[in-house]
N, CA and C of each residue as an Amber inpcrd file, in Angstrom:
protein
   288
   0.8550000  -1.1720000   0.0000000   0.0000000   0.0000000   0.0000000
   0.9020000   1.2370000   0.0000000   0.7770000   2.0800000  -1.0240000
   1.5500000   3.3210000  -1.0630000   0.6410000   4.4800000  -0.6770000
   1.1980000   5.4080000   0.1010000   0.4140000   6.5570000   0.5550000
   1.1650000   7.8500000   0.2600000   0.3780000   8.9140000   0.1080000
   0.9410000  10.2390000  -0.1220000   0.0140000  11.2520000   0.5220000
   0.5650000  12.0900000   1.3910000  -0.2040000  13.1500000   2.0480000
   0.1560000  14.4740000   1.3910000  -0.8610000  15.2440000   1.0260000
  -0.6120000  16.5460000   0.4170000  -1.6260000  17.5570000   0.9320000
  -1.2060000  18.8070000   0.9150000  -2.0730000  19.9040000   1.3200000
  -2.8810000  20.3470000   0.1100000  -4.1790000  20.5150000   0.2990000
  -5.0640000  21.0500000  -0.7370000  -5.6550000  22.3420000  -0.1700000
  -4.9010000  23.4640000  -0.2430000  -5.3680000  24.7020000   0.3810000
  -6.6840000  25.2110000  -0.1970000  -6.9460000  24.9570000  -1.4630000
  -8.2040000  25.4130000  -2.0620000  -9.4020000  24.7480000  -1.3870000
  -9.2310000  23.5110000  -0.9470000 -10.3060000  22.7870000  -0.2640000
 -10.2080000  22.9210000   1.2560000  -9.1090000  23.5110000   1.7600000
  -8.9190000  23.6560000   3.2000000  -8.7320000  22.3220000   3.8960000
  -7.9100000  21.4620000   3.2890000  -7.6990000  20.1630000   3.9200000
  -6.4230000  19.4930000   3.4210000  -5.9040000  18.6230000   4.2700000
  -4.8440000  17.7100000   3.8770000  -5.5280000  16.4440000   3.3950000
  -4.9890000  15.8740000   2.3550000  -5.5670000  14.6620000   1.7900000
  -4.5230000  13.5590000   1.7750000  -4.9710000  12.3490000   1.9950000
  -4.0880000  11.1960000   1.8640000  -4.6030000  10.3360000   0.7160000
  -3.6960000  10.0450000  -0.1700000  -4.0070000   9.1520000  -1.2920000
  -3.3790000   7.8030000  -0.9900000  -4.1620000   6.7710000  -1.1800000
  -3.7250000   5.3960000  -0.9500000  -3.7940000   4.6900000  -2.2940000
  -2.6320000   4.2660000  -2.7560000  -2.5450000   3.6450000  -4.0790000
  -3.2220000   4.5180000  -5.1380000  -3.0100000   5.8280000  -5.0220000
  -3.5040000   6.7810000  -6.0140000  -4.9330000   7.2570000  -5.8280000
  -5.6610000   6.6880000  -4.8760000  -7.0600000   7.0790000  -4.6550000
  -7.2100000   7.8110000  -3.3280000  -8.1190000   8.7700000  -3.2820000
  -8.3560000   9.5160000  -2.0490000  -8.8100000   8.5510000  -0.9560000
  -8.0620000   8.5410000   0.1500000  -8.3770000   7.6340000   1.2430000
  -8.8430000   8.3360000   2.5010000  -8.6930000   9.6500000   2.5450000
  -9.1190000  10.3920000   3.7190000  -8.6350000  11.8220000   3.6610000
  -9.0780000  12.5960000   4.6500000  -8.6840000  14.0060000   4.6970000
  -8.7480000  14.5230000   6.1210000  -8.0330000  15.6190000   6.3510000
  -8.0800000  16.3570000   7.6110000  -8.3740000  17.8060000   7.2540000
  -9.5850000  18.2480000   7.5700000 -10.0230000  19.6050000   7.2320000
  -9.4820000  20.5980000   8.2560000  -9.2160000  21.8110000   7.7650000
  -8.6980000  22.8490000   8.6480000  -9.1980000  24.2210000   8.2220000
  -9.1650000  25.1350000   9.1800000  -9.3620000  26.5610000   8.9390000
  -8.0280000  27.2250000   9.2310000  -7.8020000  28.3730000   8.6130000
  -6.5660000  29.1140000   8.8300000  -6.8810000  30.4080000   9.5600000
  -6.0910000  30.6960000  10.5860000  -6.1920000  31.9540000  11.3090000
  -4.7620000  32.4440000  11.5340000  -4.3890000  33.5030000  10.8110000
  -3.0140000  34.0210000  10.8650000  -2.0420000  32.8910000  10.5290000
  -1.1500000  32.5420000  11.4630000  -0.1730000  31.4750000  11.2280000
  -0.5700000  30.1730000  11.9100000  -1.8710000  29.9790000  12.0850000
  -2.3650000  28.8080000  12.8070000  -3.3050000  27.9890000  11.9310000
  -3.1160000  26.6720000  11.9720000  -4.0510000  25.7440000  11.3270000
  -4.9670000  25.1950000  12.4180000  -6.2560000  25.3640000  12.2320000
  -7.2410000  24.8610000  13.1860000  -7.8660000  23.6100000  12.5620000
  -7.4490000  22.4350000  13.0530000  -7.9730000  21.1820000  12.5120000
  -9.3770000  20.9470000  13.0690000 -10.3340000  20.8040000  12.1720000
 -11.7380000  20.7170000  12.5760000 -12.3530000  19.3350000  12.4020000
 -11.8280000  18.5340000  11.4890000 -12.4520000  17.2410000  11.2030000
 -11.4740000  16.3800000  10.4160000 -11.4500000  15.1130000  10.7260000
 -10.6470000  14.1550000   9.9520000 -11.5220000  12.9510000   9.6380000
 -11.2780000  12.3920000   8.4870000 -12.0900000  11.2620000   8.0330000
 -11.2270000  10.3350000   7.1800000 -11.3910000   9.0420000   7.3820000
 -10.7150000   8.0250000   6.5830000 -11.7940000   7.1170000   6.0030000
 -11.6010000   6.7130000   4.7690000 -12.5500000   5.7960000   4.1340000
 -12.7310000   4.5660000   5.0310000 -13.9690000   4.1400000   5.2410000
 -14.2180000   3.0020000   6.1380000 -13.4010000   1.7540000   5.8030000
 -13.1950000   1.4590000   4.5410000 -12.4380000   0.2640000   4.1520000
 -10.9710000   0.3450000   4.5590000 -10.4820000   1.5590000   4.8750000
  -9.0670000   1.7470000   5.2300000  -8.8510000   1.9300000   6.7260000
  -9.9330000   1.9680000   7.4970000  -9.7950000   2.1640000   8.9380000
  -9.0240000   1.0090000   9.5590000  -8.2380000   1.3270000  10.5780000
  -7.4720000   0.3190000  11.2870000  -6.1940000  -0.1140000  10.5840000
  -5.8290000   0.5840000   9.5120000  -4.6270000   0.2190000   8.7610000
  -3.5260000   1.2820000   8.8700000  -3.6980000   2.2350000   9.7840000
  -2.6770000   3.2560000   9.9890000  -2.7820000   4.4470000   9.0500000
  -3.8140000   4.4720000   8.2130000  -3.9650000   5.5640000   7.2470000
  -4.2210000   6.8920000   7.9610000  -5.0770000   6.8680000   8.9780000
  -5.3530000   8.0910000   9.7300000  -4.1080000   8.6330000  10.4120000
  -3.2970000   7.7460000  10.9590000  -2.0590000   8.1760000  11.6130000
  -1.0890000   8.7800000  10.6040000  -0.9850000   8.1830000   9.4330000
  -0.1130000   8.7550000   8.3920000  -0.6150000  10.1220000   7.9540000
  -1.9250000  10.2660000   7.8650000  -2.5210000  11.5490000   7.5060000
  -2.1900000  12.6030000   8.5610000  -2.4000000  12.2710000   9.8310000
  -2.1120000  13.2170000  10.9190000  -0.6320000  13.5930000  10.9250000
   0.2360000  12.5980000  10.8110000   1.6810000  12.8570000  10.8140000
   2.0730000  13.7670000   9.6510000   1.5710000  13.4760000   8.4650000
   1.8960000  14.2950000   7.3000000   1.4260000  15.7280000   7.4410000
   0.2070000  15.8990000   7.9640000  -0.3440000  17.2450000   8.1460000
   0.4510000  18.0240000   9.1930000   0.7650000  17.3800000  10.3050000
   1.5130000  18.0580000  11.3670000   2.9480000  18.3510000  10.9510000
   3.5650000  17.4350000  10.2270000   4.9180000  17.7030000   9.7230000
   4.9130000  18.8910000   8.7670000   3.8870000  18.9920000   7.9320000
   3.8090000  20.1240000   7.0070000   3.5650000  21.4270000   7.7550000
   2.7220000  21.3990000   8.7810000   2.5060000  22.5940000   9.5990000
   3.8330000  23.0590000  10.2010000   4.6300000  22.1100000  10.6880000
   5.9430000  22.4500000  11.2620000   6.8430000  23.0770000  10.1980000
   6.8910000  22.4780000   9.0050000   7.7310000  23.0260000   7.9230000
   7.3210000  24.4600000   7.5780000   6.0360000  24.7450000   7.6690000
   5.5370000  26.0820000   7.3580000   5.6990000  27.0580000   8.5170000
   6.1090000  26.5840000   9.6740000   6.2540000  27.4400000  10.8420000
   4.9230000  27.8190000  11.4630000   3.9190000  26.9790000  11.2720000
   2.5780000  27.2540000  11.8060000   2.3530000  26.5170000  13.1200000
   1.5150000  27.0950000  13.9480000   1.0260000  26.3840000  15.1240000
  -0.2870000  25.7110000  14.7370000  -0.7700000  24.8350000  15.6000000
  -2.0170000  24.1330000  15.3180000  -2.9520000  24.2000000  16.5250000
  -4.2370000  24.1290000  16.2200000  -5.2800000  23.9800000  17.2360000
  -6.0410000  22.7120000  16.8490000  -5.8540000  21.6220000  17.5930000
  -6.4840000  20.3550000  17.2280000  -7.9020000  20.2310000  17.7940000
  -8.8630000  20.8600000  17.1400000 -10.2640000  20.7350000  17.5700000
 -10.8630000  19.4030000  17.1580000 -10.3050000  18.7910000  16.1510000
 -10.7400000  17.4630000  15.7010000 -10.2880000  16.4430000  16.7430000
 -11.1890000  15.6200000  17.2680000 -10.7930000  14.6420000  18.2880000
  -9.6910000  13.6890000  17.8360000  -9.6810000  13.2910000  16.5730000
  -8.6530000  12.3660000  16.1080000  -7.2750000  13.0260000  16.1220000
  -7.1850000  14.2530000  15.5900000  -5.8940000  14.9610000  15.5700000
  -5.4450000  15.2420000  17.0040000  -6.3750000  15.6330000  17.8740000
  -6.0330000  15.9040000  19.2740000  -5.4740000  14.6520000  19.9470000
  -6.1020000  13.5060000  19.7210000  -5.6320000  12.2550000  20.3140000
  -4.2630000  11.8760000  19.7500000  -4.0560000  12.1120000  18.4640000
  -2.7670000  11.8050000  17.8470000  -1.6550000  12.6240000  18.5090000
  -1.9120000  13.9110000  18.7140000  -0.9090000  14.7760000  19.3480000
  -0.6400000  14.3180000  20.7810000  -1.6740000  13.9190000  21.5080000
  -1.4750000  13.4280000  22.8820000  -0.6040000  12.1720000  22.8980000
  -0.7800000  11.2990000  21.9120000   0.0000000  10.0580000  21.8440000
   1.4070000  10.2770000  21.3030000   1.6200000  11.3620000  20.5790000
   2.9110000  11.6440000  19.9390000   3.3960000  13.0110000  20.4060000
   4.0240000  13.0190000  21.5640000   4.4270000  14.2660000  22.2120000
   5.4240000  15.0840000  21.4010000   6.0420000  14.4940000  20.3670000
   6.9490000  15.2680000  19.5300000   6.2260000  16.3770000  18.7760000
   4.8930000  16.3430000  18.7790000   4.1080000  17.3970000  18.1230000
   3.4960000  18.3940000  19.1180000   3.6920000  18.1680000  20.4030000
   3.0790000  19.0280000  21.4240000   3.5090000  20.4870000  21.2830000
   4.7340000  20.7200000  20.8170000   5.2110000  22.0960000  20.6840000
   4.4670000  22.8630000  19.5940000   3.7720000  22.1700000  18.7180000
   3.0090000  22.8440000  17.6550000   1.6840000  23.4000000  18.1490000
   1.1680000  22.8420000  19.2500000  -0.1550000  23.2140000  19.7280000
  -0.1130000  24.6160000  20.2980000  -0.9880000  25.4380000  19.7590000
  -1.0530000  26.8330000  20.1920000  -1.5430000  26.8790000  21.6300000
  -0.8280000  27.6100000  22.4440000  -1.1910000  27.7650000  23.8430000
  -2.4600000  28.6020000  23.9540000  -3.3350000  28.1860000  24.8490000
  -4.5500000  28.9600000  25.0970000  -4.4420000  29.7370000  26.4010000
  -3.2220000  29.7580000  26.9790000  -3.0100000  30.5250000  28.2010000
  -3.1600000  32.0040000  27.9060000  -3.7810000  32.7260000  28.8370000
  -3.9990000  34.1590000  28.6570000  -2.8190000  34.9090000  28.9920000
């Protein structure tokens, strides 16, 4: 199974292609230099195969390359960040 994660800014989402076909996406809104992840979805036939994790990793790695912070409002992205503390520094602080 080959996968490729890419940003589709026109659609406001990161997409993962699995063997050339769309396998899922992570939708986001942009606010200044912050990506606000709002929803992630993986095709049901691909669930449990690590596709969602590859999507989250690709999206977060790209946010880091762009120098953006993230707000993980999507429960899946939030859980991924909690499990992978190497991305914790990307999460925008909500401290006043």
